Coordinates of C-alpha atoms in Angstrom, one line a residue:
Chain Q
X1 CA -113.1 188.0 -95.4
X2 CA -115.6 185.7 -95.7
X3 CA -116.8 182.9 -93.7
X4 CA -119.4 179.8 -93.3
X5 CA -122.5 181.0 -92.0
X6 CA -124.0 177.9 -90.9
X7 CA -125.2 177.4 -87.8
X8 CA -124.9 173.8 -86.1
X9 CA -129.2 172.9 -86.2
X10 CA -128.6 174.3 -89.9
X11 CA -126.1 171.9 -90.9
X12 CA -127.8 169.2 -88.7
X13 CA -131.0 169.4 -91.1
X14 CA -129.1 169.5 -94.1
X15 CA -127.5 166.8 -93.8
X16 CA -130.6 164.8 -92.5
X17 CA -132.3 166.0 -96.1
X18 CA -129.6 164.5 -97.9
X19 CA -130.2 161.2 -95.9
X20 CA -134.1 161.3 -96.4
X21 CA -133.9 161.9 -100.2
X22 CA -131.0 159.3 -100.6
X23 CA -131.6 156.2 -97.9
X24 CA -134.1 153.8 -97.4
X25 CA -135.1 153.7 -94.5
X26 CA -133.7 157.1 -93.2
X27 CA -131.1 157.3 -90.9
X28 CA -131.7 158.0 -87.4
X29 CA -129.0 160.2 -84.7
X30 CA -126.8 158.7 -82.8
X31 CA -125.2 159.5 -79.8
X32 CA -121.7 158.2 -81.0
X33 CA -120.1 156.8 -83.8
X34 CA -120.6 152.9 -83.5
X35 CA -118.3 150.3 -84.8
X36 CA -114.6 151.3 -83.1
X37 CA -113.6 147.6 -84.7
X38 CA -114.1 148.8 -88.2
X39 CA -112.0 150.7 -90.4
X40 CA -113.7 153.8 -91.6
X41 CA -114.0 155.3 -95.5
X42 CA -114.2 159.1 -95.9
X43 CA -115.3 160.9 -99.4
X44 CA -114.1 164.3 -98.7
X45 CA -114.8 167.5 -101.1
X46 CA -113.1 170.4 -100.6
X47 CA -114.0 173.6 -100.7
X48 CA -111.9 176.6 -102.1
X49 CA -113.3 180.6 -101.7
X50 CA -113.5 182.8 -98.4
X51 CA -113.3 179.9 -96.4
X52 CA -111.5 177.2 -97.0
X53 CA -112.2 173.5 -95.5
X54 CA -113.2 169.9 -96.1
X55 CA -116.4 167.9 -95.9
X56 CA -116.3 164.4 -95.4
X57 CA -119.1 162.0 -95.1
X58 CA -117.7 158.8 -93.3
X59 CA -119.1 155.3 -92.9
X60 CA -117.2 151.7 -92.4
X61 CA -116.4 149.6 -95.1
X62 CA -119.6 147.7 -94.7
X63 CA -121.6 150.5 -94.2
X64 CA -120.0 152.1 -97.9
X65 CA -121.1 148.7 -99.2
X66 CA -124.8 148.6 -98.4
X67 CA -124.6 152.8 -99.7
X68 CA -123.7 151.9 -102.9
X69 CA -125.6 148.7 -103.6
X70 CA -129.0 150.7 -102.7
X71 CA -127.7 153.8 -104.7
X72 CA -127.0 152.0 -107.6
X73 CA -129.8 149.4 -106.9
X74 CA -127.0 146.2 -107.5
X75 CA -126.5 143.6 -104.7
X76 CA -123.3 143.9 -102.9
X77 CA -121.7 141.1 -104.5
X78 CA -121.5 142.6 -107.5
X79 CA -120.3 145.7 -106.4
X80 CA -117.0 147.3 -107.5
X81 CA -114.1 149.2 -105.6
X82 CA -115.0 151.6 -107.9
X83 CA -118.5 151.8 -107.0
X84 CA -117.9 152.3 -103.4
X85 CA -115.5 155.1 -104.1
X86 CA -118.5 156.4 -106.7
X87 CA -121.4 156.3 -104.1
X88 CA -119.4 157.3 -101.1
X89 CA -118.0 160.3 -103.1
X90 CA -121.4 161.4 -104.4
X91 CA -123.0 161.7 -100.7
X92 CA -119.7 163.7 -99.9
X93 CA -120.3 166.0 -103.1
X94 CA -123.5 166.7 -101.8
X95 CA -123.2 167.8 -98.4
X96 CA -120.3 169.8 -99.5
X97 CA -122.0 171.7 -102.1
X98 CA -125.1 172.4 -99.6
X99 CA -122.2 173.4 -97.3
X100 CA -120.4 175.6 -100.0
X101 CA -123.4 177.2 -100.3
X102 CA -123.6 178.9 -97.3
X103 CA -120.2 180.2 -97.2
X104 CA -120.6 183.9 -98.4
X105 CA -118.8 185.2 -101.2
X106 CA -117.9 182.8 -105.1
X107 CA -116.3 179.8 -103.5
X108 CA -115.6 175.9 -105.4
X109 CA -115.9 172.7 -105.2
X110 CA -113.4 170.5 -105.7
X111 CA -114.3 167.0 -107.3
X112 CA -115.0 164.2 -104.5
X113 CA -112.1 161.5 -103.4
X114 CA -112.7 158.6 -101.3
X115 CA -109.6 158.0 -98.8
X116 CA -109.1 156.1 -95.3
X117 CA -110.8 158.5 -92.8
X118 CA -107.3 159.0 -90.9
X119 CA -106.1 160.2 -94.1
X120 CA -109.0 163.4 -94.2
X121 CA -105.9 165.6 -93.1
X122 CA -105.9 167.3 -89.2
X123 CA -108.1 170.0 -89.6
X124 CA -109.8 170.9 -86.7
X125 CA -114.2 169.7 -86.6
X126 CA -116.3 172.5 -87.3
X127 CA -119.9 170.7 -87.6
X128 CA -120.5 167.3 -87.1
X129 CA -123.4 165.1 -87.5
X130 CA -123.7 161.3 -85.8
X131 CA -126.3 158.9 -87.6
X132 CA -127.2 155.3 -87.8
X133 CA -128.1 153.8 -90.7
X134 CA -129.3 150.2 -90.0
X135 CA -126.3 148.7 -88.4
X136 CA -124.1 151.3 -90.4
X137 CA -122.3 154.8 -88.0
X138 CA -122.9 157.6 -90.7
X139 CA -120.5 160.6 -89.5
X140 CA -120.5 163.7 -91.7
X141 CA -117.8 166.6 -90.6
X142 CA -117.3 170.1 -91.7
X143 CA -113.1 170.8 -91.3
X144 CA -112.0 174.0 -90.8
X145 CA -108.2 173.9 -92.6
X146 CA -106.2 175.2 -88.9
Chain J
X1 CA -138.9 160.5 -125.5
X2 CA -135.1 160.5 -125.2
X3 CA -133.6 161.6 -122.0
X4 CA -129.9 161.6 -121.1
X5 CA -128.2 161.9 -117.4
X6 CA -124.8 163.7 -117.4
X7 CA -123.1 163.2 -114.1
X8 CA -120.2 162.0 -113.5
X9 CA -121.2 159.2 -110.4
X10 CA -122.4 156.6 -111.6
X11 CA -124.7 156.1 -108.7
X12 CA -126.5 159.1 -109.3
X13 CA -126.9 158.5 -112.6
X14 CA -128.1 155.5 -111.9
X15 CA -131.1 156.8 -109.5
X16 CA -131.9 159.7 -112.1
X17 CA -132.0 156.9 -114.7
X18 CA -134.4 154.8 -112.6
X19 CA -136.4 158.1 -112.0
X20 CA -137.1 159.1 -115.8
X21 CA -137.5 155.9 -116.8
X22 CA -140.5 155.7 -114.5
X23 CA -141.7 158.5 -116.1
X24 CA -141.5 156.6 -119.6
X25 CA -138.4 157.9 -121.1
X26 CA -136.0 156.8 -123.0
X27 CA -132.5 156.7 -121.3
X28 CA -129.0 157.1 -122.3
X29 CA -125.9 157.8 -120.2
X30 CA -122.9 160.8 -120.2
X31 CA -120.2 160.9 -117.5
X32 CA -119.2 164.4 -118.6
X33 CA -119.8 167.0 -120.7
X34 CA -117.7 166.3 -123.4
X35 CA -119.2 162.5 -123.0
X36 CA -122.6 163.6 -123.3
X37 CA -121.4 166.5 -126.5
X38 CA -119.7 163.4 -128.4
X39 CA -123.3 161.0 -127.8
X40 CA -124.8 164.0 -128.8
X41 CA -123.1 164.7 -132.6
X42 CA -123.3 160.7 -132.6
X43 CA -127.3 160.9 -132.1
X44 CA -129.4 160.6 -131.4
X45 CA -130.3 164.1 -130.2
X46 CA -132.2 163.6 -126.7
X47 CA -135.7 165.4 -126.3
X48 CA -134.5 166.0 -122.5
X49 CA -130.9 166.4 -120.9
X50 CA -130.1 166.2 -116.8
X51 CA -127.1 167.9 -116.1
X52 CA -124.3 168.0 -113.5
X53 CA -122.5 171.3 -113.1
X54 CA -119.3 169.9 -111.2
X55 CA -117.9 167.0 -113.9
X56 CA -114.4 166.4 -114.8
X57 CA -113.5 167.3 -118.6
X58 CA -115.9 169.6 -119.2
X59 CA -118.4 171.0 -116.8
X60 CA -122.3 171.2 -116.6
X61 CA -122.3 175.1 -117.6
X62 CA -119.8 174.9 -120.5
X63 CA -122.0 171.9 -121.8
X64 CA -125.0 174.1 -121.8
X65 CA -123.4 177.2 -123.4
X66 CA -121.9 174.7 -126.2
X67 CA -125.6 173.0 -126.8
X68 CA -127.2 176.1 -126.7
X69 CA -124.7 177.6 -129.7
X70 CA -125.8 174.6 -131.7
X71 CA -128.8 175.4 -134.0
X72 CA -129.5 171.3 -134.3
X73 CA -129.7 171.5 -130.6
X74 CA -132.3 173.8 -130.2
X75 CA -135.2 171.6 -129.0
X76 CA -133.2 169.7 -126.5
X77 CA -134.7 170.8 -123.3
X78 CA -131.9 171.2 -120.7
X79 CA -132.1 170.5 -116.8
X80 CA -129.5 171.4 -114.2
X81 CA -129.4 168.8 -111.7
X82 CA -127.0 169.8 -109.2
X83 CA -125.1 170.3 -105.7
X84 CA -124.2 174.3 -106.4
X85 CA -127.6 175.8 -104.6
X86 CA -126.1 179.7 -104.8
X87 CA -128.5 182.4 -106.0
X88 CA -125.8 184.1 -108.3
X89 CA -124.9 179.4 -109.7
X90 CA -129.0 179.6 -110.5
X91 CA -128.5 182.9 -112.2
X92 CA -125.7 182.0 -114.2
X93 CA -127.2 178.4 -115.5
X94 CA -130.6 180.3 -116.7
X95 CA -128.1 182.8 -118.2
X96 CA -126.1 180.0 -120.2
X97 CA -129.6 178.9 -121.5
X98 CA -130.7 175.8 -119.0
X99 CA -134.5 175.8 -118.7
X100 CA -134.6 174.3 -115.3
X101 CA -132.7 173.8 -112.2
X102 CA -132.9 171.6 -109.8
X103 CA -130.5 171.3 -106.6
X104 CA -128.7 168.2 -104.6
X105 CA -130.2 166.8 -102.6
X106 CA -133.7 166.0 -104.3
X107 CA -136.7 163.4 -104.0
X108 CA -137.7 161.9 -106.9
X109 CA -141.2 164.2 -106.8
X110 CA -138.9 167.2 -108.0
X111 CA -137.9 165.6 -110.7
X112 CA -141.2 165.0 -112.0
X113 CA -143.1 168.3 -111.4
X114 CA -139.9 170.3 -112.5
X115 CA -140.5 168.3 -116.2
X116 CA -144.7 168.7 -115.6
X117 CA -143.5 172.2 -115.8
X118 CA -141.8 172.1 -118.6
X119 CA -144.8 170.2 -120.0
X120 CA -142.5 167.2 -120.5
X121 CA -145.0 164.9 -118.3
X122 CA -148.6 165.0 -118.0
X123 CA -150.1 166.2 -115.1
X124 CA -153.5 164.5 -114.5
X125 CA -156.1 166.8 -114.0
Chain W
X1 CA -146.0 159.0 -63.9
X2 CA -146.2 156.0 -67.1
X3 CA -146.4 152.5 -65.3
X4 CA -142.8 150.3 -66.4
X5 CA -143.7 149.5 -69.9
X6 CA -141.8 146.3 -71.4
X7 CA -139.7 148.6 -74.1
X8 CA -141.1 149.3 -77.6
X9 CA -143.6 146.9 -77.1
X10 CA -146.5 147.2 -79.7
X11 CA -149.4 149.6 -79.3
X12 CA -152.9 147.7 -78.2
X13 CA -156.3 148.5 -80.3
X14 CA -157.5 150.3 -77.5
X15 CA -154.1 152.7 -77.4
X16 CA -154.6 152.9 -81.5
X17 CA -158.4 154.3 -80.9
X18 CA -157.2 156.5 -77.8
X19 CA -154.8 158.2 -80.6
X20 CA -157.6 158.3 -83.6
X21 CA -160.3 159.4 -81.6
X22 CA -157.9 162.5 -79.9
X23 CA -156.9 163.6 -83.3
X24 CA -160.9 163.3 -84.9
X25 CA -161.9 165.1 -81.3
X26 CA -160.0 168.2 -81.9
X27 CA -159.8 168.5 -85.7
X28 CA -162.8 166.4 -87.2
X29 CA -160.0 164.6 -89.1
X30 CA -160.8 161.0 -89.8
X31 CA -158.1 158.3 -88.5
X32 CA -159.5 155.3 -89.8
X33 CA -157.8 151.8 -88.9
X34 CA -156.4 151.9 -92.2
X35 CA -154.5 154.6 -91.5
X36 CA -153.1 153.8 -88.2
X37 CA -149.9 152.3 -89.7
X38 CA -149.1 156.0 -90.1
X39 CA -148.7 156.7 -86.5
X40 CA -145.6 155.3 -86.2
X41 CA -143.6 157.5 -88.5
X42 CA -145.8 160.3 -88.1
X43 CA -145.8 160.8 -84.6
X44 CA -141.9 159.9 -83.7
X45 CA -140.4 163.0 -83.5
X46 CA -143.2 163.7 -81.2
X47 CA -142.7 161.2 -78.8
X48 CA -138.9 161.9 -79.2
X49 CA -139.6 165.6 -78.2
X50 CA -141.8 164.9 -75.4
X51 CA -139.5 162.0 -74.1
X52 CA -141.9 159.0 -74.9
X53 CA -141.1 155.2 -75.5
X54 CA -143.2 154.4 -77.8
X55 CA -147.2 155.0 -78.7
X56 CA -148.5 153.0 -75.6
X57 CA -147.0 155.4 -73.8
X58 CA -148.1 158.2 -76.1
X59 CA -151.4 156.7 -75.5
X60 CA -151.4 156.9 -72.0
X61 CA -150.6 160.6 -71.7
X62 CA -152.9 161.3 -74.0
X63 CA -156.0 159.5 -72.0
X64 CA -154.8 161.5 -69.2
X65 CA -154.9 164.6 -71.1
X66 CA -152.5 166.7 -68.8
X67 CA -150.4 167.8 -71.7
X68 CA -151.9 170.2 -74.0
X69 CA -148.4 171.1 -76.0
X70 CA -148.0 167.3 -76.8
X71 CA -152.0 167.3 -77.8
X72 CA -151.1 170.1 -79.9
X73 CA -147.8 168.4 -81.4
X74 CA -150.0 165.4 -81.9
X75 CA -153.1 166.8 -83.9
X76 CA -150.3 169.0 -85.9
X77 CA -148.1 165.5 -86.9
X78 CA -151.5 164.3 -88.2
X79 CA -152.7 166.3 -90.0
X80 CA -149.6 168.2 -91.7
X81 CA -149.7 167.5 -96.0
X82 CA -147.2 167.8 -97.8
X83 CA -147.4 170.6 -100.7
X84 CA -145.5 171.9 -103.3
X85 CA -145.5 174.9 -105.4
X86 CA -147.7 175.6 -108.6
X87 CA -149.2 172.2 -107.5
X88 CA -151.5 170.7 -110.3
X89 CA -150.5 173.7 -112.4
X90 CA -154.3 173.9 -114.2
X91 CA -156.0 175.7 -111.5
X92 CA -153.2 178.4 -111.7
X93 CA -153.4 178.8 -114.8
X94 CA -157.1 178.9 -114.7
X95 CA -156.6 181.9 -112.3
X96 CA -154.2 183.7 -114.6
X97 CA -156.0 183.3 -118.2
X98 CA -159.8 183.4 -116.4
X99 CA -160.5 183.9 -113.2
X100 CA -158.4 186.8 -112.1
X101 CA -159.2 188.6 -115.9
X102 CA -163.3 188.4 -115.3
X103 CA -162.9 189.3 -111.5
X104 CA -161.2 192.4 -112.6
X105 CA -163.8 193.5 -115.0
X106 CA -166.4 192.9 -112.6
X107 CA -164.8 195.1 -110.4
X108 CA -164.9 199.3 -109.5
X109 CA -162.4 199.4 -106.7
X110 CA -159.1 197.6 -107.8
X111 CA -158.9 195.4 -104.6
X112 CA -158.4 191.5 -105.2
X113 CA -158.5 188.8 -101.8
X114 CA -157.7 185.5 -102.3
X115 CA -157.4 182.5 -99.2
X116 CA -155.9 179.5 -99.5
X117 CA -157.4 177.9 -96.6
X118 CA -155.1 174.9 -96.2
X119 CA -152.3 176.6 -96.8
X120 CA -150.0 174.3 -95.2
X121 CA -146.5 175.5 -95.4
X122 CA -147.1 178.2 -97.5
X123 CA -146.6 177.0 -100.9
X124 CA -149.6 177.8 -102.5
X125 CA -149.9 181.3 -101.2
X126 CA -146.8 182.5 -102.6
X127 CA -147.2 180.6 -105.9
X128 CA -149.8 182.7 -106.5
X129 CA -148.0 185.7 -105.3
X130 CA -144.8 185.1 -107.8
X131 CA -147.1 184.4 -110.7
X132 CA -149.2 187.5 -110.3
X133 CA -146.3 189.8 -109.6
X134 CA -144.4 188.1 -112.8
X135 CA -146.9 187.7 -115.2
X136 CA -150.1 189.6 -114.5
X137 CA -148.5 193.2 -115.1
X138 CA -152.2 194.2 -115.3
X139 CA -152.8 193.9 -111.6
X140 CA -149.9 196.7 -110.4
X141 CA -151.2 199.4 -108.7
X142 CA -154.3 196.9 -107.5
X143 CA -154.7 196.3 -103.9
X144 CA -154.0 192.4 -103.8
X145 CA -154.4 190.5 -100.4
X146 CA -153.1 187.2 -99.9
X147 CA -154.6 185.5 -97.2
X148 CA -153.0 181.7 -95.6
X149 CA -154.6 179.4 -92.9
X150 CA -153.8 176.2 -91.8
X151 CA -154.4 174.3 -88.6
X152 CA -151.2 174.1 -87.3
X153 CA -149.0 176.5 -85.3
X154 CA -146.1 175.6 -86.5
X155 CA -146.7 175.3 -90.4
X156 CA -148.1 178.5 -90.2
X157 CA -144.9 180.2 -88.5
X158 CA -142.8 178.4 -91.4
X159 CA -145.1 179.8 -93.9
X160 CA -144.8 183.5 -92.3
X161 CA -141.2 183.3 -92.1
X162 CA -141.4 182.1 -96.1
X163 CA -138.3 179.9 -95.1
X164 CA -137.7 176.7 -97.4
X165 CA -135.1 174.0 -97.6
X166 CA -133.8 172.4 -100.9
X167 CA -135.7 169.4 -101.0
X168 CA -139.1 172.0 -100.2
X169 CA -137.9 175.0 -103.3
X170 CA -137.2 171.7 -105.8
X171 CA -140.8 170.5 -105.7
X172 CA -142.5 172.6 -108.4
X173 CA -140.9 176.6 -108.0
X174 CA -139.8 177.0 -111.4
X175 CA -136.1 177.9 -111.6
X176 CA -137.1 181.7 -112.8
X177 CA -139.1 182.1 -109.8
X178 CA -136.4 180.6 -107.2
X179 CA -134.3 183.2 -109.0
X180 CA -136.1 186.2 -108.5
X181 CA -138.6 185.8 -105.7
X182 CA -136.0 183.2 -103.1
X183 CA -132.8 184.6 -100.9
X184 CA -130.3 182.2 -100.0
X185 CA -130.3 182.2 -96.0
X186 CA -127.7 180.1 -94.7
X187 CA -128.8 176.7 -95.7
X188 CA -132.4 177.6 -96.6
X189 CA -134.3 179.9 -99.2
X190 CA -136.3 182.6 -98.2
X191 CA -139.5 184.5 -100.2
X192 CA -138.4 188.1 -100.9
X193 CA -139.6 190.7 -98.1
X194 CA -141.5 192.3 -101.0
X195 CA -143.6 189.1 -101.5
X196 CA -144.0 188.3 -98.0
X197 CA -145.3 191.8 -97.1
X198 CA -148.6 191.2 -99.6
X199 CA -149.4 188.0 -97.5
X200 CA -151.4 187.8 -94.0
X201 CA -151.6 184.1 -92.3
X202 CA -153.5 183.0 -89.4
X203 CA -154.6 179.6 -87.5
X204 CA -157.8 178.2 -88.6
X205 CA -158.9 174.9 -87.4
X206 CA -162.6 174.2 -89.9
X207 CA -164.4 172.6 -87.1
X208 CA -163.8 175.5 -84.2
X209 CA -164.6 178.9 -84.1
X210 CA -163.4 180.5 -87.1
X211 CA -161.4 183.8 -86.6
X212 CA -162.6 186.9 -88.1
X213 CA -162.5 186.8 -92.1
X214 CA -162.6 189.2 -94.8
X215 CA -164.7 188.7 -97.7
X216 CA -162.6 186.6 -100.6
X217 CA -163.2 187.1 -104.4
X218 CA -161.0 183.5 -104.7
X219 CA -161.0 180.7 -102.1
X220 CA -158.6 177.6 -102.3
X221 CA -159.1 174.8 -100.6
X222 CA -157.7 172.3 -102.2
X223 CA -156.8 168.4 -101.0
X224 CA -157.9 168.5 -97.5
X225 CA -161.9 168.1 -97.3
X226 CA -161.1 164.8 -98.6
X227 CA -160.1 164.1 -94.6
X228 CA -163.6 164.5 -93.7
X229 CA -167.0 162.7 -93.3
X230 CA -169.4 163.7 -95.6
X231 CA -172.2 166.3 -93.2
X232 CA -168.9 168.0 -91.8
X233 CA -167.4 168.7 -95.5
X234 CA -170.9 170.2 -96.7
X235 CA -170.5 172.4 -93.3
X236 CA -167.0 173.9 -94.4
X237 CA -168.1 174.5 -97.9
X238 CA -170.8 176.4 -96.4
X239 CA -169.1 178.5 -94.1
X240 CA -166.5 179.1 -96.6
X241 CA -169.0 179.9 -99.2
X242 CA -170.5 182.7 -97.1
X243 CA -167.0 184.0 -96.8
X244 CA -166.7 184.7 -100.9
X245 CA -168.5 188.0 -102.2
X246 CA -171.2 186.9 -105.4
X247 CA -169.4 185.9 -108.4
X248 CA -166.4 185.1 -106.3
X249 CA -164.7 181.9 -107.0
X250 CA -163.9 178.3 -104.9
X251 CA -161.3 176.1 -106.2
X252 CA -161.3 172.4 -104.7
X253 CA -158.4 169.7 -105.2
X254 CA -158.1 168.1 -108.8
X255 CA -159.3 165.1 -107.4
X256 CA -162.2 166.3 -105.1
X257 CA -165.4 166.3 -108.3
X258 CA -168.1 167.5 -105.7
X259 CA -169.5 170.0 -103.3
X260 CA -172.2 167.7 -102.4
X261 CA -175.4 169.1 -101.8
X262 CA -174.2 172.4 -100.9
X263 CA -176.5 175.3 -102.8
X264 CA -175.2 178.8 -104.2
X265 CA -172.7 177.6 -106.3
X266 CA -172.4 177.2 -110.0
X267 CA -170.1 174.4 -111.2
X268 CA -167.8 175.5 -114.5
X269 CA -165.1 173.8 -115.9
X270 CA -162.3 176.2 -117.1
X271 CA -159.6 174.7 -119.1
X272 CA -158.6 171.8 -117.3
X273 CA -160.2 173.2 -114.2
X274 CA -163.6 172.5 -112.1
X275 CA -164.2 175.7 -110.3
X276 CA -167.5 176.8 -108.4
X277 CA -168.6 180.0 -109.1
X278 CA -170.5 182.2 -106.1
X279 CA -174.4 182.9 -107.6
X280 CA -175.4 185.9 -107.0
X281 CA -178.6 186.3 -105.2

């Protein structure tokens, strides 16, 4: 049987890289997710092996708008639904494959989708990171499928 | 020089674009492996290809094994860029004939001394 | 206890200099006004860790120089470089085509000892390592010491522990290397056990008292004398060149031309490489 060897600092550094290499400036921690008004995007992976789970990387609407226009470098206006899902998916392929990594044994990665965060399923939090990016709540979670 | 960036998000190709385009190549776009195959018969043959492993169609590995069973392809030097970090996914890519290997997530300094390495870009000295 | 401080107000001149002249005190390392925009960034997670507002308040702690871990944190924030593997790639293959060839002709007892004496995080050290044990077949069975200092604690313990993240093994380990020579450890890579066995590591701040040394048939120390005035960098070179046995080698960064007017070395250009050879006497 295997299982996800990470521990929660582990995962907590990970996902910080993946906000230093990817977001100008870099995100800072939060306490708490900000923004209760909003409705919140999640691009989820999942992964398939030993363990099984989901990681979802989870920002508002607006926050999935300033992502993508500074990932693809085009100003928000002329941003795409389809560029939203794109960016939003990409950060969530990434985490998950650092996370995939660590679980021990061949495991895969399923391709990203991009859903309402209440629609991420209700698996049970394994990890969880709280940032801020500018006035954007970055959330990333590790699920554990119950 | 030629390069071309097989992923299938279009955001990330995007910042590889911008990335080796700084470093003065040429730059043309796949969204899968199958894509990039297709440009590649087309031509022209790139000097330089950054691959995704996880792409719908046709994946990142199968796109290497096919190029490297290609004698016409022979020259094209080929770069995983990609989220699967495993020892035994870094083994299996060098295997299949990729050159390099570089892992999600990266700064855009990887990308350059990875292709100083494979002599690509000049390094000053 | 800090006086009420309006929050994040902006540092004065005078709590700018208190900062530069702490970090020049204890590690001769210039802080220019130029640089002082650096602070900021650099010395956050500091001031997080030690519970700080801001760098007035940093400031003040340090004039009143009851804390000798934030000190510590503080020179260490400054004066950390960032590194990669194989950097500039000339000088190691200098080493591997020239250097390492004539040292082992010269020599009757099969030993080699090389420091990289701003080792930072450990890069360098084990650069070298992987490319000797790969492709210098002729040194097994040689006694080869690998020797890393830097000036701060806790780069040295990550360079010990040979422990890398993702962002750290992309920046220059060619993928053969990460293959053989890295384990996957939870989210990070580590240097084989074999590797990390032929390497030694120590503190070594250049302007205290130097810790006992071995004599080195290579030195590197590359991209950090740059951070010194002129009279201290001829002082380094010095002590460090009575560290190297004759004939032995010192490698500076690509971008540092000169020794100054330090005597007892001979200047050669290999390849693409300017390397000063120990004269004998």
């Amino acid at each position: 049987m295997s299982v996800l060897a990470l521990a929660p600092e582990e995962f907590k550094s990970l996902v910080d890289e993946v906000w230093a290499s990817l977001l100008v400036p870099v995100p800072v921690d939060a306490d708490r997710v900000n923004g209760e008004a909003a409705t919140f995007v999640a691009g989820f992976v999942e992964i398939q092996g030993g363990w099984v789970g989901r990681v979802s990387v989870e920002t508002t609407d607006r926050g999935a708008v300033a992502i993508a226009s500074q990932m693809l470098m085009v100003p928000s206006e002329e941003l795409t639904q389809a560029d939203l899902v794109d960016a939003v998916g990409e950060l969530a392929n990434i985490v998950g494959g650092s996370v995939k990594s660590c679980v021990e044994g061949h495991s895969t990665l399923s391709l990203p989708a991009v859903v309402p965060v209440d629609e991420v399923g209700g698996h049970e939090a394994q990890l969880e990171v709280v940032s801020q990016w500018q006035e954007h709540p970055l959330r990333v979670r590790v699920l554990a499928v119950a | 020089m030629l390069a071309m960036v097989i992923d299938d998000s279009r955001a990330m190709r995007s910042i590889l674009r911008r990335i080796v385009t700084e470093l003065g190549f040429e730059c043309v776009e796949a969204a899968d492996g199958q894509d990039a195959l297709d440009k590649m018969s087309e031509g022209p043959v790139p000097d330089l290809a950054l691959i995704d492993w996880n792409m719908p169609v046709l994946d990142g590995l199968s796109f290497v094994t096919s190029v490297r069973e290609n004698r016409d392809w022979r020259d094209v030097t080929l770069m995983m860029v990609t989220t699967e970090g495993e020892h035994a996914q870094i083994v299996r890519a060098l295997a299949a004939g990729a050159h390099e290997y570089v892992i999600k997530p990266f700064t855009p300094d990887a990308i350059q001394e990875k292709l100083q390495l494979l002599g690509l870009v000049g390094v000053e000295a | 206890m800090t006086a009420t401080t309006t929050a994040t107000a902006p540092p004065s001149v005078a709590d700018l200099s208190t900062i530069s002249t702490y970090v020049e005190s204890r590690s001769a390392i210039l802080c220019p006004a130029d640089k002082h925009y650096l602070f900021e960034a650099r010395l956050r997670p500091v001031m997080r860790k030690h519970g700080l507002a801001d760098l007035r308040e940093l400031a003040a702690k340090l004039r009143m120089n009851g804390s000798p871990a934030l000190g510590e944190d503080v020179v260490d924030a400054m004066t950390t470089n960032e590194t990669s593997w194989f950097r500039d790639i000339h000088p190691f293959e200098s080493l591997r085509t020239t250097i390492i060839p004539e040292l082992m002709a010269a020599k009757s007892n099969r030993s080699l000892t090389i420091w990289s004496a701003a080792s930072s995080t450990g890069q360098e050290l084990y650069s070298l390592a992987m490319m000797i044990d790969l492709q210098m077949p002729e040194l097994h069975g040689w006694d080869v010491r690998l020797h890393g200092t830097d000036l701060s604690r806790d780069v040295i313990a990550q360079a010990k522990a040979g422990r890398y993240s993702a962002l750290e093994v992309n920046r220059g380990l060619p993928a053969q290397y990460l293959a053989r020579y890295m384990v996957r450890d939870g989210a990070h890579y580590v240097v084989s056990e074999g590797l990390r066995r032929k390497a030694s590591w120590d503190r070594l701040n250049f302007v205290a008292p130097w810790p006992p040394l071995p004599r080195f048939d290579v030195v590197l120390c590359r991209n950090v004398l740059i951070y010194f005035d002129v009279d201290v960098r001829a002082k380094i070179i010095r002590k460090i060149r009575d560290t190297i046995v004759p004939g032995g080698y010192l490698l500076l960064g690509s971008s540092e031309t000169s020794i100054g007017d330090v005597e007892g070395f001979q200047r050669l250009v290999i390849g693409r490489t300017t390397v000063y050879r120990k004269e004998h006497r």
